[in-house]
Every structure is written in C-alpha cells, then in structure tokens.
Coordinates of C-alpha atoms and ligand atoms in Angstrom, one line a residue:
M1 CA -40.7 100.9 -4.4
N2 CA -38.5 97.9 -3.8
Q3 CA -40.4 96.8 -0.7
R4 CA -41.3 93.1 -0.7
P5 CA -45.1 92.6 -0.9
D6 CA -46.8 91.9 2.3
H7 CA -48.3 88.5 1.7
T8 CA -50.8 88.9 4.5
Q9 CA -52.5 91.4 2.2
L10 CA -53.3 88.6 -0.3
T11 CA -56.5 87.5 1.4
A12 CA -59.2 85.4 -0.1
P13 CA -62.2 87.5 -1.0
D14 CA -64.9 87.8 1.6
D15 CA -67.4 85.1 0.8
G16 CA -69.8 86.1 3.7
I17 CA -69.1 82.9 5.6
A18 CA -67.7 83.1 9.1
K19 CA -64.6 81.0 10.0
G20 CA -65.5 77.6 11.1
A21 CA -69.0 77.7 9.5
V22 CA -70.0 75.4 6.7
L23 CA -68.7 76.8 3.4
L24 CA -69.5 73.7 1.2
E25 CA -71.9 70.9 1.8
V26 CA -72.1 67.8 -0.3
R27 CA -75.4 66.2 0.3
N28 CA -76.3 62.7 -0.7
V29 CA -74.4 62.9 -4.0
S30 CA -74.5 59.9 -6.4
L31 CA -72.7 59.8 -9.7
A32 CA -72.5 56.9 -12.2
F33 CA -70.9 56.5 -15.6
G34 CA -73.1 54.0 -17.4
G35 CA -72.9 51.0 -15.1
V36 CA -70.0 52.3 -13.1
K37 CA -71.0 53.8 -9.7
A38 CA -68.2 56.3 -9.1
I39 CA -70.0 57.9 -6.1
T40 CA -72.8 56.5 -4.0
D41 CA -74.7 58.7 -1.6
I42 CA -71.9 60.7 -0.2
S43 CA -72.3 63.5 2.2
F44 CA -69.7 65.7 3.9
D45 CA -69.0 69.3 4.5
V46 CA -66.0 71.7 4.3
R47 CA -65.8 74.4 6.9
K48 CA -64.5 77.9 6.2
G49 CA -60.8 78.1 7.0
E50 CA -60.0 74.4 7.2
I51 CA -57.8 72.1 5.2
R52 CA -60.0 69.1 4.4
A53 CA -58.3 66.0 3.1
I54 CA -60.1 63.4 0.8
I55 CA -58.3 60.0 0.8
G56 CA -58.9 56.5 -0.4
P57 CA -57.6 53.9 -2.8
N58 CA -57.4 54.4 -6.5
G59 CA -60.8 54.4 -8.2
A60 CA -62.5 55.3 -4.9
G61 CA -64.2 58.3 -6.5
K62 CA -62.0 61.1 -5.2
T63 CA -61.4 62.9 -8.5
S64 CA -65.0 62.4 -9.5
M65 CA -66.0 64.1 -6.2
L66 CA -63.9 67.2 -7.0
N67 CA -65.4 67.2 -10.5
V68 CA -68.9 67.3 -9.0
I69 CA -68.0 70.1 -6.7
N70 CA -66.6 72.3 -9.4
G71 CA -69.3 71.6 -12.0
F72 CA -67.5 69.3 -14.4
Y73 CA -69.9 66.5 -13.7
T74 CA -73.6 66.7 -12.8
P75 CA -74.5 64.0 -10.2
Q76 CA -77.6 61.9 -10.9
Q77 CA -78.6 62.5 -7.3
G78 CA -77.9 64.9 -4.5
T79 CA -76.9 68.5 -4.3
I80 CA -74.0 70.8 -3.6
I81 CA -74.5 73.8 -1.3
F82 CA -71.8 76.4 -1.6
R83 CA -71.9 79.6 0.4
G84 CA -75.5 78.7 1.2
I85 CA -76.6 78.4 -2.4
E86 CA -77.9 74.9 -3.4
R87 CA -77.4 73.5 -6.9
R88 CA -76.9 70.3 -8.7
A89 CA -75.6 71.4 -12.0
M90 CA -73.2 74.2 -12.6
K91 CA -70.7 75.0 -15.3
P92 CA -67.0 75.2 -14.2
H93 CA -66.7 78.9 -15.1
H94 CA -69.6 79.7 -12.9
A95 CA -67.9 77.7 -10.1
V96 CA -64.8 79.9 -10.6
R97 CA -66.9 83.1 -10.4
Q98 CA -68.5 81.9 -7.2
G99 CA -65.0 81.2 -5.7
I100 CA -64.1 77.6 -6.5
A101 CA -60.7 77.0 -8.2
R102 CA -58.8 73.7 -8.7
T103 CA -55.7 72.0 -9.8
F104 CA -55.7 68.6 -11.6
Q105 CA -54.3 65.2 -10.9
N106 CA -52.4 65.4 -14.2
V107 CA -51.1 68.9 -14.5
A108 CA -53.3 70.8 -17.0
L109 CA -51.3 73.9 -18.1
F110 CA -50.6 75.4 -21.5
K111 CA -47.2 73.8 -22.0
G112 CA -45.9 76.1 -24.7
M113 CA -46.8 79.2 -22.6
S114 CA -44.6 80.7 -19.9
T115 CA -45.2 80.6 -16.2
L116 CA -46.4 84.2 -16.3
E117 CA -48.7 83.6 -19.2
N118 CA -50.3 80.6 -17.5
I119 CA -51.0 82.5 -14.4
M120 CA -52.4 85.4 -16.3
A121 CA -54.7 82.9 -18.1
G122 CA -56.0 82.0 -14.6
R123 CA -56.5 85.6 -14.0
S124 CA -58.4 86.2 -17.3
V125 CA -61.5 84.4 -15.9
M126 CA -61.6 87.3 -13.4
M127 CA -61.4 90.0 -16.0
K128 CA -64.6 92.0 -16.2
R129 CA -63.8 93.5 -19.6
G130 CA -63.1 91.5 -22.7
I131 CA -59.7 91.3 -24.3
G132 CA -60.9 93.8 -26.9
W133 CA -61.3 96.4 -24.2
Q134 CA -57.8 95.5 -22.9
M135 CA -56.4 96.2 -26.3
L136 CA -58.0 99.6 -26.6
W137 CA -55.9 100.6 -23.6
H138 CA -58.8 102.7 -22.3
G139 CA -58.7 104.1 -18.8
P140 CA -60.9 101.6 -17.0
A141 CA -59.4 98.7 -18.9
L142 CA -55.8 99.9 -18.2
A143 CA -56.6 100.2 -14.5
E144 CA -58.0 96.7 -14.5
E145 CA -55.0 95.3 -16.5
I146 CA -52.6 96.9 -13.9
E147 CA -54.5 95.4 -11.0
H148 CA -54.4 92.0 -12.7
R149 CA -50.7 92.3 -13.3
E150 CA -50.1 93.2 -9.7
K151 CA -52.0 90.2 -8.4
V152 CA -50.1 87.9 -10.7
E153 CA -46.8 89.4 -9.6
E154 CA -47.8 88.9 -5.9
I155 CA -48.5 85.2 -6.6
I156 CA -45.2 84.7 -8.5
D157 CA -43.4 86.3 -5.5
F158 CA -45.4 84.3 -3.0
L159 CA -44.6 81.0 -4.8
E160 CA -41.0 81.9 -5.3
I161 CA -41.1 81.3 -9.0
Q162 CA -39.6 84.6 -10.3
H163 CA -36.7 82.7 -11.8
I164 CA -39.0 80.7 -14.1
R165 CA -41.4 83.4 -15.1
H166 CA -40.5 83.4 -18.8
I167 CA -39.8 79.7 -19.2
P168 CA -42.4 77.6 -21.1
V169 CA -43.9 75.4 -18.5
G170 CA -43.5 72.2 -20.6
K171 CA -39.7 72.7 -20.1
L172 CA -40.0 72.8 -16.3
P173 CA -39.5 69.9 -13.9
Y174 CA -42.7 68.3 -12.8
G175 CA -42.6 69.7 -9.2
L176 CA -42.4 73.3 -10.5
Q177 CA -45.2 72.7 -13.0
K178 CA -47.4 71.7 -10.1
R179 CA -46.4 75.0 -8.4
V180 CA -47.3 77.0 -11.4
E181 CA -50.6 75.2 -11.6
L182 CA -51.2 76.2 -7.9
G183 CA -50.4 79.8 -9.0
R184 CA -52.9 79.7 -11.8
A185 CA -55.6 78.5 -9.3
L186 CA -54.6 81.3 -6.8
A187 CA -54.9 83.8 -9.6
M188 CA -58.6 83.1 -9.5
E189 CA -58.7 84.3 -5.9
P190 CA -60.8 81.3 -4.7
S191 CA -62.5 81.1 -1.4
L192 CA -62.4 77.3 -1.9
L193 CA -59.3 75.7 -3.5
L194 CA -59.6 72.1 -4.7
L195 CA -56.2 70.3 -5.1
D196 CA -56.1 66.9 -6.7
E197 CA -53.0 65.1 -5.6
P198 CA -50.8 68.2 -5.5
M199 CA -47.7 66.2 -4.4
A200 CA -48.1 63.2 -6.7
G201 CA -44.8 62.4 -8.4
M202 CA -42.7 64.7 -6.3
N203 CA -39.5 64.1 -4.4
L204 CA -39.3 64.7 -0.7
E205 CA -37.9 68.2 -1.0
E206 CA -40.6 69.2 -3.5
K207 CA -43.3 67.7 -1.3
E208 CA -42.0 69.8 1.7
D209 CA -42.1 72.9 -0.5
M210 CA -45.6 72.2 -1.6
S211 CA -46.8 71.5 1.9
R212 CA -45.4 74.8 3.0
F213 CA -47.2 76.7 0.2
I214 CA -50.4 74.9 1.0
I215 CA -50.2 75.9 4.7
D216 CA -49.3 79.5 3.8
V217 CA -52.2 79.8 1.3
N218 CA -54.5 78.5 4.0
Q219 CA -53.1 80.6 6.9
Q220 CA -52.0 83.8 5.2
R221 CA -54.7 84.1 2.6
G222 CA -57.5 82.5 4.6
T223 CA -58.3 80.2 1.7
T224 CA -60.3 77.0 2.5
I225 CA -58.7 74.0 0.9
A226 CA -60.0 70.5 0.0
L227 CA -57.2 68.2 -1.1
I228 CA -56.8 64.7 -2.3
E229 CA -53.5 63.2 -1.2
H230 CA -52.0 59.7 -0.9
D231 CA -49.1 60.5 1.4
M232 CA -50.5 59.9 4.8
G233 CA -47.6 61.8 6.5
V234 CA -48.7 64.9 4.5
V235 CA -52.4 64.3 5.3
M236 CA -51.6 64.0 9.0
D237 CA -49.5 67.1 9.0
L238 CA -51.8 69.3 6.9
S239 CA -55.4 68.5 7.4
D240 CA -57.9 69.5 10.0
R241 CA -60.3 66.8 9.0
V242 CA -60.2 63.8 6.7
V243 CA -63.0 62.1 4.7
V244 CA -62.2 58.6 3.5
L245 CA -63.8 57.1 0.3
D246 CA -63.7 53.5 -0.8
Y247 CA -65.5 52.1 -3.9
G248 CA -67.5 55.3 -4.2
K249 CA -68.7 55.2 -0.6
K250 CA -67.7 57.2 2.4
I251 CA -66.3 54.9 5.0
A252 CA -64.9 57.4 7.6
D253 CA -64.9 61.1 8.4
G254 CA -63.1 62.9 11.2
P255 CA -59.8 64.3 12.5
P256 CA -56.7 62.7 11.1
D257 CA -55.8 60.9 14.4
E258 CA -59.2 59.3 14.6
V259 CA -59.3 58.3 10.9
K260 CA -55.8 56.8 11.1
N261 CA -56.9 54.3 13.8
D262 CA -60.3 53.5 12.2
Q263 CA -60.4 49.8 11.4
A264 CA -62.5 50.2 8.2
V265 CA -59.9 52.7 7.0
I266 CA -57.0 50.4 7.9
D267 CA -58.6 47.5 6.1
A268 CA -59.5 49.4 3.0
Y269 CA -56.6 51.7 2.6
L270 CA -53.9 52.1 5.1
G271 CA -53.1 48.4 5.4
V272 CA -52.7 47.9 1.7
P273 CA -50.0 49.3 -0.7
H274 CA -51.3 52.0 -3.0
Ligands
ADP301 N1 -65.3 60.1 -17.2 C1 -65.4 58.8 -16.7 N2 -66.0 57.9 -17.5 C2 -66.2 56.6 -17.0 N3 -65.8 56.2 -15.8 C3 -65.2 57.1 -15.0 C4 -64.9 58.5 -15.4 N4 -64.3 59.1 -14.4 C5 -64.1 58.2 -13.4 N5 -64.6 57.0 -13.8 C6 -64.7 55.8 -12.9 O1 -65.2 56.2 -11.7 C7 -64.5 55.5 -10.7 C8 -63.8 56.6 -9.7 O2 -62.7 57.2 -10.4 P1 -62.0 58.5 -9.8 O3 -63.0 59.4 -9.3 O4 -61.0 58.9 -10.8 O5 -61.2 57.8 -8.6 P2 -60.0 58.3 -7.7 O6 -59.7 59.7 -8.1 O7 -60.4 58.1 -6.3 O8 -58.8 57.4 -8.1 C9 -63.5 54.6 -11.3 O9 -64.0 53.3 -11.4 C10 -63.3 55.2 -12.7 O10 -62.9 54.3 -13.6
MG302 MG1 -58.0 60.6 -8.8

C-alpha cells in the first residue's frame, strides 16, 4: 500500500469534553521559589479546540505556568482542573497519561539518538506493556509494537521529516530539532499540547513552517494548544485568545485584537523591546 496516510485520521483521543467547553482551568494559582514570586494568584481557562497564547516579558512566569499545568511544579496555592478533575500536585508522567504533553523552551531531546528514536521515546510513555514484553515478541506485544510504529510513521510523515529519520538530532539545525520535539509530544497523543516558545531562534521560513504545523495539529487532529510565544505576528495569526502575564500576574485576557490594544499590555510588553 503506497497510499499517503490520511492525516485527518490522526485525531486527538476523545477526552469527553465538547468543543468550546473548558478543558483546562487554572484557578488562583500562586507559585514562589523562596522569596521569588513566580506566579501570583493567576486564573484562566483553555477551551477545547482552541489555540491559547500566553505572552509577557521575560521572567513574567510563563514557563513556570506550563510547569504547574504539567505537574513539574506544585503551586503553593490554587488548583488545576483538567477534564473536570481537580488537583494541585501531579507527576508529569500522570499528566501525560491524562493527555497533557509539552515541548520545552530549550529543546529537550536525546541528542545522540535519531529522529525516529526520539519520537519512539515519546511513544513509549503510552506503551501498556513493558519493554520486556516487547522483546518477547509475543502476540499482544507485537500488535502493540506495530501500532506504535504506525503512529510514529504517521507523525514523521505529517511533519515532513522522513529525510532526517535516522540522523542524530544533535546534528540537525535548530529549527528541525524543534520540529522533532513537536513530533515527540504528538506521539503522546495529547488532548492538550503545551508549547514553550516553539519558534524561538528560528528564521522566518522555519517560523512559517512551524506555524503551519501548529495550525494543522489544531485543525486536523483537534488538539487543543496552549503556547508561549514572543512573536506578536505569530500570536495574532494563530491564537484564538491570549492571556498576558507580567511579573507573575495576569494583566489581560481576551482575543488577540483586544489584547493588542490594551494599554496595560502596551505599557508592560508591546511598547518595550524583548
Ligand atoms: N526553578 C526555579 N528556581 C528559582 N526561580 C525560578 C525557577 N524557575 C523560574 N524562576 C523564577 O521565576 C520567575 C518566572 O520565570 P519563568 O517562569 O521562567 O518566566 P518566563 O518563562 O515568563 O520568562 C523568574 O523570576 C525566574 O527567575
Ligand atoms: Mg520561559
């Protein structure tokens, strides 16, 4: 069968939340590191099917917020409600199992491993049976292995990275490393995808490619996306709603056009170089 895979089949798993309903709610979250208040009493939500941007100057608390959402940090106050389940503390691997995957501000891949191996590694968190079972090559394990391989191949095809599948990612240009990292997150089949500055350090062409992939992930797979991004052109183009942080506080929240003209946002962020 040489037919190209139909990418519309690559849908996010059914998380039981209707399109447009609240998928994630961050409620009154505060997080401090010693005396440093990274996040102060922040609340916002992410609705199923949307692209939600998180913007703000360096040190505003954006990355910390993603780390709270995916369980890296436990806030001193407040809760996270994901798919209707409320919690404060959660381990990152539990977050993955519940459908939250992410990429990092500084690419976090296994540099000596190939593109294919890195994406398979993302997939491994989904594997029901342990590696021992895989090795035994038993019927059920074999079927599962084949299914995982098919999903990974679909992602490689979707992201147009066939030509680098066997190259160690440390040897790839930065823009492609970012794409591989997106692939690894997609391999987890998230219902909520968190992207921390997915276009940082990219040239214009790489940014356009990444924008297109983000839109395709959202529209074709139905994946809800929360992304941190500095390029306001990208934010305006991609996002349905924007939350703006400054010094750990939320200073604005709304559609991009509205946020862009908000005086507090202009003063804190848009009017200053970053
Ligand atoms: N692990 C940490 N330990 C101590 N301070 C931290 C840690 N992570 C973040 N911070 C501090 O929290 C604040 C917010 O940082 P961060 O969330 O990385 O901001 P942003 O992503 O918006 O640039 C900064 O003052 C930063 O120095
Ligand atoms: Mg950051």
